[in-house]
């Protein structure tokens, strides 16, 4: 009888365990992973292949989702002020709007219905703004910021694409309010001159005036495509914010692309194109959905404590309406161009079913990770979750969870085809590295963060790398803490801010766009304002392994600067309202990584290296060595 009771007890235990497995929520339950290739161009713009040829190649390479991102408009226009829109030279290359948005969308839509193995999603790459410096006579004409680009998805009607706020683009009624004043003035003067001609009052002079005012009225017509022009200098982040806001109004999504600007200087005919690295735009702009986090080389703005973490901290503190997500983009034009292969960089989506709607939902909610693969045996993140061991609640990429105890983090990393590899795995919490270790794949991690201060919301994100050409970046999981006696809410929609606003997290807040005053080198050190922050330390005992840094354009051999005054603050961002990393003495030598596009008193903020990490210093308090 006792043996029977013991056997029955074991059966009951097994049944209970099975039932618990069924009812305990799992972040991976019901999700499948789809490989996506983003930022692929066809013959509609700079690509060498047709949309169908790319779809066929994607099918052969096992790519599940192909995102087309042909240039919305690809043109340069230079005119003579004040008749710059009439007396002009324009160079335009093939693009979606020059060929026809209807043709572009129709072709991809027809192919998508034909190819069941690959989901084909149309998008565009927008270059909202550039500005001229130099001149034709001196032969030093430069188009600045031409390669500052945004990827746009979810705007799949021709009228929506045709009304994007781009320079040198389609007629639009949206800018009438901005341009109607000048148009009305010149139009009124033209009509007045016509009256004088009719009255035969100084007829020749009136005819000349009428011709001039007519040309000025035409030049300043109110049906412009953009509220900006390329003749009045740098407009900062405003033209890009205008594009982000416009896309958001139409229900689309925007992603910053090519923030590293590795091809910073290039030529088109006799004109130079100049675009400096601009990761600070992640902080200066708002309302966008994400950015390029994985490219052919590691990107510094995804390093711990850099721009991505500053933006995520702003979301946690309630200063930003939503989180921003990392994606992997290819910038793929032609086979083997610059060594590129279709699908070398992939964005892997977690979806319930293989459908366009499922992929777009995952893209919107951040349920994805990005990976760069040197071959078919890429890194695969089979699981990354945060759970509450008390309640059994689980959240995965892009989701948010409420916990009443120390959160438990799980990760499952392997090479896709099982080849043995050694990798480094890193967990970042609120911009600081809290766990980093060298592992052999496949590897499963179960780790409980018992050192987290359970006072405000936090996030965890994961990155892993075998080398600079074989690395992975995952989107964050958000955690807020509740009292053990409180009722633990179910997972809110991704991107939602907790009711009443979350408490301020432990990491520094991101800055506002305005730039405070910075003292000149001759001012005493007490005049240098400081946000009073400090760099976020690593947890003790973590190995000091980091992704190899990538040389940035504009960084010459041996290019360094020396501080001119004592107590010069090295900042965590391009502005004095960012917290200090450290203060250095007069005569300190700093290696320059690059110049930023943020300027004060006509001098830019510089990105410099200090003890193995990036920091920012104003050019006004240093001199070239």
XYZ file of C-alpha atoms in Angstrom:
625
model
C 0.000 0.000 0.000
C 2.843 2.349 0.842
C 4.510 1.609 -2.510
C 1.227 2.340 -4.288
C 0.842 5.617 -2.363
C 4.404 6.615 -3.217
C 3.829 5.879 -6.907
C 0.554 7.798 -6.885
C 2.266 10.743 -5.201
C 4.952 10.815 -7.933
C 2.293 10.765 -10.652
C 0.455 13.660 -8.997
C 3.701 15.646 -8.782
C 4.412 15.068 -12.480
C 0.875 16.157 -13.403
C 1.219 19.320 -11.305
C 4.560 20.131 -12.908
C 3.075 19.654 -16.359
C 0.105 21.852 -15.479
C 2.431 24.551 -14.132
C 4.405 24.469 -17.352
C 1.196 24.997 -19.287
C -0.123 27.924 -17.270
C 3.166 29.728 -16.551
C 3.557 32.464 -19.164
C 6.649 32.191 -21.313
C 8.002 35.017 -23.433
C 9.042 32.571 -26.112
C 5.762 30.669 -26.150
C 4.045 31.073 -29.486
C 6.819 33.194 -31.038
C 8.726 32.213 -34.134
C 11.850 33.967 -35.400
C 11.936 35.470 -38.891
C 15.166 36.652 -40.521
C 14.792 40.087 -42.099
C 17.098 42.065 -44.405
C 16.506 45.830 -44.170
C 17.701 48.772 -46.295
C 17.920 47.031 -49.666
C 17.893 49.083 -52.870
C 16.681 48.203 -56.365
C 17.015 49.779 -59.803
C 14.348 52.261 -58.763
C 17.259 54.146 -57.142
C 20.926 53.209 -56.574
C 20.570 49.412 -56.788
C 21.809 47.087 -59.526
C 19.016 44.482 -59.316
C 15.294 44.504 -59.891
C 12.891 43.988 -57.020
C 12.122 40.498 -58.347
C 15.792 39.515 -58.599
C 16.311 40.547 -54.981
C 13.228 38.616 -53.874
C 14.554 35.504 -55.602
C 17.990 35.932 -54.021
C 16.414 36.423 -50.590
C 14.450 33.207 -51.058
C 17.644 31.295 -51.866
C 19.463 32.744 -48.837
C 16.708 31.823 -46.386
C 15.659 35.424 -45.715
C 12.058 35.538 -44.520
C 11.405 39.292 -44.807
C 12.882 41.744 -47.310
C 12.560 45.496 -46.688
C 13.061 47.647 -49.779
C 14.410 51.132 -49.031
C 14.969 52.930 -52.300
C 15.748 56.645 -52.080
C 12.612 58.757 -51.913
C 14.351 61.613 -53.757
C 18.004 61.742 -54.799
C 18.842 65.178 -56.164
C 21.167 68.137 -55.708
C 20.126 71.633 -56.702
C 22.204 74.820 -56.681
C 20.826 78.205 -57.719
C 21.775 81.868 -57.739
C 20.081 83.809 -54.940
C 17.603 85.601 -55.061
C 16.325 83.585 -58.054
C 17.717 80.281 -56.817
C 14.667 78.272 -57.903
C 14.779 79.646 -61.460
C 18.478 80.229 -62.237
C 19.670 76.835 -61.080
C 21.480 73.661 -61.968
C 19.915 70.414 -60.814
C 21.390 66.941 -60.825
C 18.849 64.221 -60.160
C 19.342 60.498 -60.041
C 16.771 57.756 -60.170
C 14.517 57.550 -57.111
C 11.048 56.466 -56.050
C 9.525 59.895 -56.673
C 11.328 60.543 -59.966
C 10.234 57.174 -61.406
C 6.828 57.185 -59.733
C 5.658 56.152 -56.276
C 2.674 54.275 -57.719
C 4.912 52.124 -59.922
C 7.246 51.376 -56.993
C 4.496 50.340 -54.588
C 2.574 48.376 -57.223
C 5.584 46.333 -58.303
C 6.510 45.342 -54.747
C 2.870 44.605 -53.914
C 2.503 42.312 -56.939
C 5.721 40.477 -56.089
C 4.654 40.071 -52.457
C 1.509 38.261 -53.570
C 3.614 35.973 -55.769
C 6.402 35.067 -53.305
C 4.980 33.115 -50.389
C 8.388 32.206 -48.966
C 9.514 35.833 -48.531
C 7.495 38.758 -47.185
C 8.254 41.867 -49.269
C 7.739 45.197 -47.505
C 8.158 48.564 -49.260
C 9.847 51.497 -47.573
C 11.961 54.468 -48.586
C 15.154 56.135 -47.447
C 14.711 59.879 -47.038
C 17.378 62.597 -47.136
C 15.347 65.546 -45.820
C 17.988 68.280 -45.926
C 21.435 69.473 -46.962
C 23.068 72.897 -47.100
C 25.710 74.509 -49.288
C 29.059 75.967 -48.282
C 31.763 77.308 -50.580
C 31.032 78.529 -54.086
C 31.212 77.755 -57.787
C 33.841 80.370 -58.612
C 36.285 79.065 -56.007
C 35.457 75.486 -56.969
C 34.980 74.512 -53.339
C 31.238 73.848 -53.378
C 30.234 71.372 -50.662
C 26.818 69.845 -49.974
C 26.790 69.246 -46.216
C 24.721 66.561 -44.456
C 23.520 65.054 -47.725
C 23.987 61.556 -46.291
C 21.972 62.129 -43.115
C 19.230 59.609 -43.724
C 16.019 58.223 -42.263
C 14.406 54.890 -43.125
C 10.623 55.107 -43.424
C 8.123 52.238 -43.219
C 4.361 51.975 -43.072
C 3.583 54.728 -45.625
C 2.336 52.598 -48.490
C 0.286 55.028 -50.570
C 1.672 57.189 -53.359
C 0.171 60.497 -52.062
C 1.748 59.938 -48.632
C 5.206 59.474 -50.173
C 4.773 62.372 -52.595
C 4.041 64.796 -49.743
C 7.137 64.014 -47.665
C 8.972 67.234 -46.636
C 12.019 66.845 -48.906
C 14.131 69.472 -50.635
C 13.692 69.828 -54.420
C 10.614 67.608 -54.418
C 6.933 67.655 -55.397
C 4.522 70.576 -55.217
C 2.733 70.641 -51.880
C -0.006 72.708 -50.257
C 1.350 72.043 -46.772
C 3.840 74.942 -46.873
C 1.479 77.646 -48.124
C 1.382 79.332 -44.716
C 5.178 79.731 -44.632
C 5.699 81.066 -48.146
C 2.502 82.984 -48.887
C 3.739 86.283 -47.372
C 6.651 86.779 -49.785
C 4.610 85.433 -52.673
C 1.805 87.869 -51.878
C 4.199 90.831 -51.607
C 5.948 90.118 -54.902
C 2.663 89.207 -56.577
C 1.105 92.467 -55.393
C 4.072 94.494 -56.653
C 3.826 92.716 -60.004
C 0.137 93.622 -60.320
C 0.885 97.207 -59.293
C 3.576 97.397 -62.001
C 1.058 96.079 -64.536
C -1.318 98.871 -63.556
C 1.462 101.430 -64.098
C 2.154 99.915 -67.515
C -1.531 100.142 -68.382
C -1.574 103.783 -67.246
C 1.562 104.411 -69.356
C 3.341 105.754 -66.275
C 7.095 105.335 -66.745
C 6.193 102.467 -69.007
C 9.702 101.083 -69.693
C 10.675 101.263 -66.045
C 7.359 99.722 -65.042
C 7.819 96.886 -67.543
C 11.248 96.111 -66.100
C 9.889 96.195 -62.557
C 6.983 93.949 -63.554
C 9.392 91.382 -65.018
C 11.552 91.382 -61.863
C 8.585 91.104 -59.499
C 7.068 88.339 -61.623
C 10.286 86.305 -61.405
C 10.523 86.893 -57.647
C 6.901 85.814 -57.193
C 7.492 82.623 -59.185
C 10.732 81.954 -57.271
C 8.874 82.265 -53.954
C 5.723 80.374 -54.888
C 3.985 78.860 -51.842
C 3.773 75.265 -53.106
C 7.180 74.210 -51.793
C 7.890 70.668 -50.626
C 9.914 71.715 -47.559
C 9.905 74.669 -45.142
C 13.715 74.805 -45.437
C 16.177 75.587 -48.195
C 19.816 74.742 -48.778
C 21.105 78.338 -48.870
C 20.812 79.474 -45.246
C 23.234 77.194 -43.435
C 22.820 74.301 -41.058
C 19.336 73.978 -39.562
C 20.376 71.403 -36.973
C 17.961 68.582 -36.281
C 14.813 70.551 -37.241
C 14.401 69.285 -40.852
C 14.701 65.700 -39.638
C 12.294 66.303 -36.773
C 9.844 67.717 -39.322
C 10.149 64.496 -41.328
C 9.738 62.318 -38.217
C 6.622 64.244 -37.179
C 5.124 64.045 -40.671
C 5.636 60.276 -40.901
C 4.177 59.793 -37.432
C 1.072 61.793 -38.414
C 0.568 59.369 -41.294
C 0.925 56.294 -39.082
C 4.396 55.362 -40.355
C 7.684 54.572 -38.624
C 11.080 56.279 -38.896
C 14.531 54.899 -38.112
C 17.803 56.819 -38.107
C 20.275 55.230 -40.520
C 24.048 55.505 -41.075
C 24.752 57.595 -37.992
C 28.412 56.600 -38.220
C 28.742 58.184 -41.708
C 31.800 56.126 -42.628
C 31.787 57.582 -46.147
C 31.936 61.078 -44.690
C 33.507 62.708 -47.768
C 32.743 61.754 -51.350
C 32.321 63.436 -54.713
C 29.441 63.633 -57.161
C 30.760 65.230 -60.320
C 32.443 68.485 -59.334
C 30.578 68.698 -56.019
C 31.806 67.331 -52.711
C 29.375 65.692 -50.297
C 30.291 65.969 -46.622
C 28.522 64.235 -43.752
C 30.131 63.827 -40.336
C 29.133 61.135 -37.818
C 26.035 62.336 -35.989
C 24.929 59.865 -33.264
C 23.994 62.861 -31.084
C 20.894 63.215 -33.281
C 19.475 60.246 -31.377
C 19.387 62.503 -28.310
C 18.444 65.742 -30.056
C 15.415 64.345 -31.925
C 12.243 62.761 -30.558
C 9.338 60.661 -31.743
C 11.292 58.338 -34.033
C 10.965 54.574 -33.654
C 14.542 53.358 -33.788
C 17.962 53.466 -35.375
C 20.698 51.382 -36.972
C 22.267 49.426 -34.103
C 24.146 46.817 -36.152
C 26.094 47.506 -39.334
C 29.138 45.999 -41.034
C 31.230 47.220 -38.096
C 30.478 47.806 -34.386
C 28.764 51.138 -33.754
C 29.883 53.260 -30.775
C 26.440 54.700 -29.998
C 25.268 51.285 -28.741
C 28.152 51.036 -26.257
C 27.131 51.187 -22.573
C 26.248 54.695 -21.427
C 26.284 56.187 -24.921
C 23.464 57.760 -26.940
C 21.109 54.774 -26.980
C 21.259 54.407 -23.210
C 20.739 58.149 -22.761
C 17.571 57.980 -24.860
C 16.278 54.902 -23.017
C 16.932 56.705 -19.730
C 14.816 59.594 -20.988
C 11.968 57.178 -21.652
C 12.201 55.716 -18.148
C 12.188 59.170 -16.559
C 9.083 60.184 -18.525
C 10.882 62.781 -20.662
C 10.297 60.824 -23.871
C 7.005 59.378 -25.083
C 8.406 55.969 -25.972
C 11.449 53.744 -26.202
C 13.551 53.472 -29.367
C 14.606 50.192 -30.908
C 17.774 48.942 -32.563
C 17.682 47.357 -36.019
C 20.295 45.967 -38.392
C 20.559 47.529 -41.850
C 22.464 46.447 -44.957
C 22.844 49.522 -47.191
C 22.794 46.931 -49.977
C 22.969 48.174 -53.572
C 24.952 45.785 -55.728
C 26.354 42.293 -55.266
C 29.906 42.313 -53.859
C 30.017 46.135 -53.760
C 32.411 47.011 -50.920
C 32.281 43.331 -49.981
C 28.559 43.478 -49.166
C 26.347 40.410 -49.409
C 22.566 40.474 -49.241
C 21.554 39.563 -45.707
C 25.006 40.007 -44.168
C 23.261 42.125 -41.522
C 19.878 40.844 -40.366
C 17.077 41.898 -38.074
C 15.422 38.875 -36.480
C 11.745 39.386 -35.599
C 9.757 37.525 -32.936
C 6.258 37.052 -34.358
C 3.181 34.937 -33.672
C 2.743 34.076 -37.337
C 4.536 34.737 -40.595
C 2.632 37.723 -41.933
C 3.303 41.322 -42.879
C 1.098 42.499 -40.012
C 3.039 40.374 -37.523
C 6.398 41.709 -38.711
C 5.248 45.339 -38.638
C 3.871 44.862 -35.127
C 7.191 43.389 -33.956
C 9.053 46.284 -35.603
C 6.812 48.815 -33.867
C 7.089 47.158 -30.445
C 10.811 46.335 -30.519
C 10.344 42.577 -30.476
C 13.532 41.853 -32.426
C 17.300 41.690 -32.294
C 19.940 42.592 -34.883
C 22.919 40.488 -35.903
C 25.881 40.767 -38.246
C 26.987 37.453 -39.729
C 30.198 36.706 -41.652
C 28.677 33.448 -42.927
C 25.503 31.380 -42.665
C 26.342 30.260 -39.112
C 25.271 33.472 -37.385
C 24.686 34.057 -33.696
C 21.164 33.128 -32.631
C 19.477 34.468 -29.502
C 16.907 31.788 -28.792
C 15.762 33.353 -25.534
C 16.170 36.617 -23.649
C 13.630 37.167 -20.886
C 13.190 38.871 -17.544
C 10.877 37.215 -15.039
C 9.466 37.568 -11.552
C 10.175 34.292 -9.755
C 7.393 35.043 -7.262
C 4.529 35.473 -9.732
C 5.883 33.676 -12.800
C 5.373 36.731 -15.018
C 7.801 36.859 -17.968
C 8.702 39.568 -20.495
C 10.875 39.418 -23.585
C 12.356 41.893 -26.076
C 10.550 45.243 -26.175
C 8.129 44.305 -23.385
C 7.635 45.606 -19.858
C 7.076 43.660 -16.651
C 6.170 44.496 -13.058
C 8.122 42.516 -10.450
C 7.952 42.289 -6.674
C 11.324 40.600 -6.183
C 14.801 40.629 -7.684
C 14.378 40.007 -11.434
C 15.676 36.832 -13.026
C 17.323 37.183 -16.453
C 17.542 34.259 -18.842
C 19.454 34.095 -22.112
C 20.068 31.286 -24.556
C 22.774 31.961 -27.139
C 24.116 29.642 -29.823
C 25.513 29.578 -33.331
C 22.725 28.909 -35.798
C 24.186 25.712 -37.252
C 25.882 24.495 -34.095
C 29.496 25.310 -34.932
C 31.607 25.669 -31.756
C 32.356 29.318 -31.048
C 33.612 31.394 -28.151
C 31.689 34.593 -27.543
C 31.482 37.445 -25.077
C 28.056 38.107 -23.582
C 27.198 41.419 -21.933
C 24.159 42.521 -19.935
C 23.584 46.269 -19.573
C 21.240 47.736 -16.980
C 20.352 51.436 -17.298
C 23.528 52.159 -19.230
C 25.940 50.277 -16.937
C 27.499 46.861 -17.517
C 26.241 44.543 -14.762
C 27.366 41.215 -16.199
C 29.963 40.320 -18.806
C 31.581 36.971 -19.427
C 33.350 34.899 -22.054
C 31.331 31.786 -22.910
C 31.444 28.773 -25.189
C 28.426 28.276 -27.437
C 25.812 26.993 -27.044
C 25.325 28.796 -23.745
C 22.360 29.150 -21.421
C 22.382 31.806 -18.704
C 20.114 32.029 -15.684
C 21.089 34.993 -13.510
C 19.284 36.849 -10.771
C 20.156 40.523 -10.332
C 20.227 40.781 -6.539
C 22.162 44.069 -6.612
C 19.586 46.120 -8.498
C 18.242 49.071 -6.448
C 14.498 48.421 -6.496
C 13.568 52.098 -6.355
C 12.782 53.101 -9.924
C 12.209 51.496 -13.313
C 15.122 49.809 -15.063
C 15.823 48.077 -18.339
C 18.091 45.222 -19.330
C 19.603 44.793 -22.762
C 21.976 42.205 -24.162
C 24.809 42.208 -26.666
C 27.145 39.416 -27.724
C 30.060 39.139 -30.080
C 32.546 36.664 -31.453
C 34.451 39.422 -33.251
C 33.884 42.769 -34.994
C 32.225 41.019 -37.963
C 30.134 38.579 -35.920
C 28.061 40.343 -33.281
C 24.511 40.724 -31.983
C 22.520 43.481 -30.264
C 19.140 42.812 -28.627
C 16.436 45.293 -27.716
C 15.741 46.025 -24.044
C 13.265 44.547 -21.590
C 11.758 47.078 -19.150
C 11.151 46.388 -15.464
C 9.298 48.334 -12.794
C 9.142 47.324 -9.171
C 6.015 46.964 -7.046
C 5.549 46.187 -3.384
C 5.332 42.448 -2.637
C 1.823 42.896 -1.264
C 0.633 44.842 -4.301
C -1.276 43.168 -7.072
C 1.113 42.555 -9.961
C -0.353 43.858 -13.182
C -0.240 41.929 -16.404
C 2.129 43.085 -19.103
C 1.112 46.516 -20.414
C 1.388 47.326 -24.094
C 4.974 47.734 -25.202
C 6.128 51.333 -25.042
C 3.564 52.347 -22.417
C 4.730 54.524 -19.534
C 3.463 53.369 -16.122
C 0.443 55.369 -14.881
C 1.430 58.514 -13.075
C 4.879 58.378 -14.637
C 7.730 56.186 -13.410
C 10.241 57.259 -10.843
C 13.494 58.647 -12.077
C 16.010 55.859 -12.787
C 19.529 55.716 -11.516
C 21.114 56.733 -14.813
C 21.505 60.416 -15.772
C 18.736 62.126 -17.667
C 19.252 62.962 -21.334
C 19.551 66.644 -22.212
C 17.127 69.060 -23.722
C 17.969 70.394 -27.153
C 18.934 73.880 -25.990
C 22.627 74.543 -25.431
C 23.691 76.414 -22.293
C 26.567 78.835 -22.279
C 30.127 77.541 -22.200
C 32.982 79.707 -20.921
C 35.889 80.748 -23.041
C 39.339 79.347 -22.257
C 40.286 82.541 -20.466
C 37.525 82.287 -17.881
C 38.261 80.908 -14.412
C 37.457 77.267 -13.833
C 34.557 78.117 -11.532
C 32.693 79.491 -14.533
C 32.440 76.078 -16.198
C 28.962 74.746 -15.316
C 28.492 71.086 -14.589
C 25.502 68.803 -14.331
C 27.212 67.185 -11.380
C 26.855 63.649 -12.711
C 29.495 60.970 -12.806
C 30.189 58.148 -15.192
C 28.290 54.992 -14.370
C 30.760 52.454 -12.975
C 30.942 48.842 -13.947
C 30.136 46.199 -11.416
C 33.328 44.910 -9.773
C 34.677 41.612 -10.925
C 33.435 41.886 -14.498
C 36.052 41.145 -17.172
C 37.093 44.180 -19.163
C 36.258 42.857 -22.615
C 34.877 45.322 -25.142
C 33.989 45.425 -28.801
C 36.944 46.642 -30.851
C 36.645 50.306 -31.688
C 36.292 51.374 -35.297
C 38.262 54.308 -36.724
C 35.989 57.200 -37.571
C 36.269 59.476 -40.607
C 38.073 62.709 -40.037
C 40.420 61.153 -37.507
C 43.890 61.705 -38.848
C 46.957 59.731 -37.764
C 48.100 61.197 -34.430
C 45.293 63.768 -34.297
C 45.005 64.876 -30.690
C 44.209 67.966 -28.629
C 45.483 69.448 -25.371
C 43.321 71.171 -22.744
C 43.940 74.908 -22.267
C 42.648 75.375 -18.705
C 42.382 73.401 -15.484
C 39.345 71.344 -14.514
C 38.020 70.858 -18.052
C 34.968 68.570 -17.860
C 34.735 65.615 -20.217
C 31.011 65.082 -20.734
C 28.759 62.135 -21.483
C 27.137 64.089 -24.320
C 27.659 67.148 -26.556
C 26.609 69.902 -24.134
C 27.361 71.196 -20.655
C 24.048 69.932 -19.290
C 25.288 66.373 -19.725
C 26.889 64.816 -16.628
C 30.666 64.740 -16.277
C 32.691 61.649 -17.007
C 35.721 63.245 -15.367
C 37.504 66.601 -15.034
C 41.044 66.859 -16.393
C 43.893 69.275 -15.749
C 45.449 71.812 -18.075
C 47.760 70.207 -20.614
C 45.954 66.859 -20.680
C 46.346 65.151 -24.058
C 43.155 63.727 -25.589
C 42.856 61.590 -28.715
C 40.111 62.903 -31.023
C 37.668 60.363 -32.421
C 35.517 62.788 -34.413
C 33.755 66.124 -34.449
C 30.030 66.227 -33.710
C 27.506 68.379 -35.537
C 26.560 70.197 -32.301
C 28.223 73.613 -32.188
C 28.466 76.497 -29.743
C 30.003 79.872 -30.614
C 30.900 78.360 -34.006
C 33.005 75.643 -32.406
C 31.923 71.985 -32.350
C 31.880 69.491 -29.533
C 34.501 66.770 -30.007
C 34.315 63.074 -29.219
C 37.565 62.073 -27.500
C 38.974 58.921 -25.947
C 39.615 58.865 -22.205
C 40.833 55.682 -20.518
C 39.234 53.430 -23.097
C 35.846 55.151 -23.309
C 34.338 57.939 -25.388
C 33.661 61.364 -23.880
C 32.781 64.831 -25.202
C 34.725 68.090 -24.882
C 34.062 71.542 -26.351
C 36.644 72.619 -28.931
C 36.820 76.062 -27.315
C 38.756 74.734 -24.311
C 41.324 72.672 -26.229
C 43.859 73.220 -28.978
C 45.336 70.899 -31.577
C 48.605 69.427 -30.417
